[in-house]
PDB file of C-alpha atoms in Angstrom:
ATOM      1  CA  MET A 223      14.320 -19.440  18.650  1.00 50.00           C
ATOM      2  CA  ALA A 224      12.801 -16.018  19.315  1.00 54.00           C
ATOM      3  CA  THR A 225       9.202 -15.585  20.349  1.00 60.00           C
ATOM      4  CA  MET A 226       6.997 -16.063  17.301  1.00 70.00           C
ATOM      5  CA  ALA A 227       4.129 -13.697  16.574  1.00 79.00           C
ATOM      6  CA  ARG A 228       0.688 -15.249  16.402  1.00 81.00           C
ATOM      7  CA  ASP A 229      -2.559 -14.219  14.755  1.00 80.00           C
ATOM      8  CA  SER A 230      -5.970 -14.116  16.448  1.00 84.00           C
ATOM      9  CA  THR A 231      -6.471 -17.857  15.907  1.00 86.00           C
ATOM     10  CA  GLY A 232      -3.144 -18.688  17.547  1.00 82.00           C
ATOM     11  CA  ARG A 233      -1.378 -19.608  14.307  1.00 83.00           C
ATOM     12  CA  ARG A 234       2.298 -18.710  14.131  1.00 84.00           C
ATOM     13  CA  LEU A 235       3.164 -15.881  11.774  1.00 84.00           C
ATOM     14  CA  TYR A 236       6.471 -16.027   9.927  1.00 84.00           C
ATOM     15  CA  THR A 237       7.897 -13.000   8.166  1.00 84.00           C
ATOM     16  CA  ALA A 238       8.778 -13.159   4.490  1.00 80.00           C
ATOM     17  CA  GLU A 239      12.432 -12.635   5.404  1.00 82.00           C
ATOM     18  CA  PHE A 240      12.359 -15.592   7.822  1.00 87.00           C
ATOM     19  CA  LYS A 241      10.791 -17.833   5.194  1.00 86.00           C
ATOM     20  CA  ARG A 242      13.358 -16.790   2.608  1.00 85.00           C
ATOM     21  CA  GLN A 243      16.212 -17.462   5.025  1.00 89.00           C
ATOM     22  CA  GLN A 244      14.892 -20.940   5.806  1.00 89.00           C
ATOM     23  CA  ILE A 245      14.505 -21.810   2.122  1.00 87.00           C
ATOM     24  CA  GLU A 246      18.043 -20.559   1.487  1.00 90.00           C
ATOM     25  CA  ARG A 247      19.254 -23.027   4.141  1.00 92.00           C
ATOM     26  CA  ILE A 248      17.616 -25.827   2.151  1.00 91.00           C
ATOM     27  CA  LEU A 249      19.031 -24.590  -1.152  1.00 89.00           C
ATOM     28  CA  ARG A 250      22.554 -24.375   0.315  1.00 91.00           C
ATOM     29  CA  GLY A 251      22.210 -27.978   1.502  1.00 91.00           C
ATOM     30  CA  GLU A 252      22.509 -27.134   5.215  1.00 93.00           C
ATOM     31  CA  ILE A 253      19.261 -28.907   6.002  1.00 92.00           C
ATOM     32  CA  THR A 254      16.581 -30.922   4.242  1.00 92.00           C
ATOM     33  CA  ALA A 255      12.931 -29.894   3.961  1.00 91.00           C
ATOM     34  CA  ALA A 256      11.974 -32.754   6.292  1.00 93.00           C
ATOM     35  CA  GLU A 257      14.511 -31.650   8.913  1.00 94.00           C
ATOM     36  CA  LEU A 258      13.371 -28.043   8.681  1.00 92.00           C
ATOM     37  CA  SER A 259       9.782 -29.189   9.007  1.00 92.00           C
ATOM     38  CA  ARG A 260      10.610 -31.020  12.243  1.00 94.00           C
ATOM     39  CA  GLU A 261      12.756 -28.129  13.521  1.00 93.00           C
ATOM     40  CA  LEU A 262       9.977 -25.576  13.042  1.00 91.00           C
ATOM     41  CA  GLY A 263       7.131 -27.923  13.877  1.00 91.00           C
ATOM     42  CA  ILE A 264       5.286 -27.253  10.637  1.00 90.00           C
ATOM     43  CA  ALA A 265       4.073 -29.437   7.779  1.00 92.00           C
ATOM     44  CA  ARG A 266       6.571 -30.328   5.074  1.00 92.00           C
ATOM     45  CA  SER A 267       3.996 -29.218   2.485  1.00 91.00           C
ATOM     46  CA  LEU A 268       4.198 -25.695   3.925  1.00 89.00           C
ATOM     47  CA  ILE A 269       7.985 -25.736   3.491  1.00 89.00           C
ATOM     48  CA  GLN A 270       7.481 -26.866  -0.115  1.00 89.00           C
ATOM     49  CA  ARG A 271       4.998 -24.023  -0.632  1.00 87.00           C
ATOM     50  CA  TRP A 272       7.507 -21.494   0.702  1.00 86.00           C
ATOM     51  CA  LYS A 273      10.129 -22.957  -1.614  1.00 86.00           C
ATOM     52  CA  HIS A 274       7.777 -22.696  -4.595  1.00 84.00           C
ATOM     53  CA  LEU A 275       6.870 -19.075  -3.758  1.00 81.00           C
ATOM     54  CA  VAL A 276      10.519 -18.075  -3.373  1.00 80.00           C
ATOM     55  CA  ALA A 277      11.370 -19.673  -6.715  1.00 80.00           C
ATOM     56  CA  ARG A 278       8.348 -18.143  -8.451  1.00 77.00           C
ATOM     57  CA  GLY A 279       9.124 -14.697  -7.039  1.00 72.00           C
ATOM     58  CA  SER A 280      12.720 -14.928  -8.172  1.00 67.00           C
ATOM     59  CA  GLU A 281      11.702 -16.005 -11.664  1.00 63.00           C
ATOM     60  CA  THR A 282       9.224 -13.146 -11.887  1.00 63.00           C
ATOM     61  CA  ALA A 283      11.813 -10.650 -10.723  1.00 56.00           C
ATOM     62  CA  VAL A 284      14.423 -11.887 -13.173  1.00 53.00           C
ATOM     63  CA  GLY A 285      11.896 -11.983 -16.031  1.00 57.00           C
ATOM     64  CA  ALA A 286      10.761  -8.436 -15.359  1.00 57.00           C
ATOM     65  CA  ASN A 287      14.274  -7.258 -14.463  1.00 57.00           C
ATOM     66  CA  GLN A 288      12.826  -5.830 -11.236  1.00 63.00           C
ATOM     67  CA  GLU A 289      12.766  -6.567  -7.535  1.00 66.00           C
ATOM     68  CA  VAL A 290      10.060  -8.679  -5.918  1.00 67.00           C
ATOM     69  CA  VAL A 291       7.734  -6.760  -3.605  1.00 71.00           C
ATOM     70  CA  PRO A 292       5.889  -8.612  -0.828  1.00 73.00           C
ATOM     71  CA  LEU A 293       2.144  -8.856  -1.443  1.00 76.00           C
ATOM     72  CA  GLY A 294       1.342  -7.069   1.819  1.00 81.00           C
ATOM     73  CA  GLU A 295       3.520  -4.148   0.808  1.00 85.00           C
ATOM     74  CA  LEU A 296       1.841  -4.023  -2.597  1.00 86.00           C
ATOM     75  CA  ARG A 297      -1.630  -4.015  -1.046  1.00 90.00           C
ATOM     76  CA  ALA A 298      -0.656  -1.248   1.381  1.00 92.00           C
ATOM     77  CA  ALA A 299       0.661   0.841  -1.522  1.00 93.00           C
ATOM     78  CA  GLN A 300      -2.523   0.234  -3.523  1.00 95.00           C
ATOM     79  CA  GLN A 301      -4.652   1.277  -0.526  1.00 96.00           C
ATOM     80  CA  ARG A 302      -2.599   4.462  -0.161  1.00 97.00           C
ATOM     81  CA  ILE A 303      -3.040   5.195  -3.869  1.00 96.00           C
ATOM     82  CA  ARG A 304      -6.842   4.824  -3.505  1.00 97.00           C
ATOM     83  CA  GLU A 305      -6.820   7.210  -0.517  1.00 97.00           C
ATOM     84  CA  LEU A 306      -4.766   9.772  -2.433  1.00 97.00           C
ATOM     85  CA  GLU A 307      -7.016   9.491  -5.498  1.00 97.00           C
ATOM     86  CA  ARG A 308     -10.085  10.154  -3.322  1.00 97.00           C
ATOM     87  CA  ALA A 309      -8.379  13.172  -1.718  1.00 97.00           C
ATOM     88  CA  LEU A 310      -7.402  14.468  -5.156  1.00 97.00           C
ATOM     89  CA  GLY A 311     -11.001  14.070  -6.330  1.00 96.00           C
ATOM     90  CA  ARG A 312     -12.277  16.091  -3.356  1.00 97.00           C
ATOM     91  CA  LYS A 313      -9.738  18.856  -3.952  1.00 97.00           C
ATOM     92  CA  THR A 314     -10.553  18.947  -7.668  1.00 96.00           C
ATOM     93  CA  MET A 315     -14.234  19.366  -6.829  1.00 97.00           C
ATOM     94  CA  GLU A 316     -13.422  22.181  -4.386  1.00 97.00           C
ATOM     95  CA  VAL A 317     -11.380  23.997  -7.033  1.00 96.00           C
ATOM     96  CA  GLU A 318     -14.191  23.665  -9.589  1.00 96.00           C
ATOM     97  CA  ILE A 319     -16.734  25.048  -7.091  1.00 96.00           C
ATOM     98  CA  LEU A 320     -14.475  27.971  -6.215  1.00 96.00           C
ATOM     99  CA  GLN A 321     -13.804  28.735  -9.885  1.00 95.00           C
ATOM    100  CA  ALA A 322     -17.550  28.722 -10.610  1.00 94.00           C
ATOM    101  CA  ALA A 323     -18.165  31.066  -7.671  1.00 93.00           C
ATOM    102  CA  ARG A 324     -15.377  33.368  -8.885  1.00 92.00           C
ATOM    103  CA  ASP A 325     -16.893  33.430 -12.368  1.00 92.00           C
ATOM    104  CA  GLU A 326     -20.304  34.347 -10.910  1.00 89.00           C
ATOM    105  CA  VAL A 327     -18.789  37.176  -8.913  1.00 88.00           C
ATOM    106  CA  LYS A 328     -17.023  38.509 -12.016  1.00 87.00           C
ATOM    107  CA  LYS A 329     -20.325  38.608 -13.956  1.00 86.00           C
ATOM    108  CA  LYS A 330     -21.980  40.986 -11.477  1.00 77.00           C
ATOM    109  CA  PRO A 331     -21.281  44.734 -11.505  1.00 68.00           C
ATOM    110  CA  SER A 332     -18.639  45.850  -9.049  1.00 65.00           C
ATOM    111  CA  TRP A 333     -21.127  47.988  -7.127  1.00 63.00           C
ATOM    112  CA  TYR A 334     -23.596  45.068  -6.760  1.00 59.00           C
ATOM    113  CA  GLY A 335     -24.259  44.359  -3.132  1.00 60.00           C
ATOM    114  CA  VAL A 336     -22.127  47.258  -1.950  1.00 60.00           C
ATOM    115  CA  SER A 337     -23.751  50.472  -0.802  1.00 61.00           C
ATOM    116  CA  LYS A 338     -22.618  53.554  -2.664  1.00 62.00           C
ATOM    117  CA  PRO A 339     -20.582  55.980  -0.613  1.00 62.00           C
ATOM    118  CA  ALA A 340     -22.383  59.146   0.315  1.00 64.00           C
ATOM    119  CA  ARG A 341     -21.465  62.178  -1.763  1.00 67.00           C
ATOM    120  CA  THR A 342     -19.570  64.726   0.245  1.00 70.00           C
ATOM    121  CA  ASP A 343     -19.231  67.490  -2.368  1.00 69.00           C
ATOM    122  CA  ARG A 344     -22.812  68.857  -2.087  1.00 61.00           C
TER     123      ARG A 344
END
């Protein structure tokens, strides 16, 4: 088996794809949950949890007639949406300030703040 990634506490991290593949092995009858548990060195209850999550995700996808998106991907997308909304808010405020400044400039006479040119026809 390939080197497994680990988190800061030393726990092994399995990708969603890996988990799905292992559950598919069980569903195809290639291996039992107990055998997979021993093979991976993890609790059988964790295998059962993976199996439940795969089934629940599939049911949700079929019910909604859509694909299942991993939770991490959803959270990343939501974070990006929040960042974009904040940026949009800042730009909206800038536009409003610039429009107000433009309106103030339009209210003043065109010669305001500009020295008149000296007459040369005298």
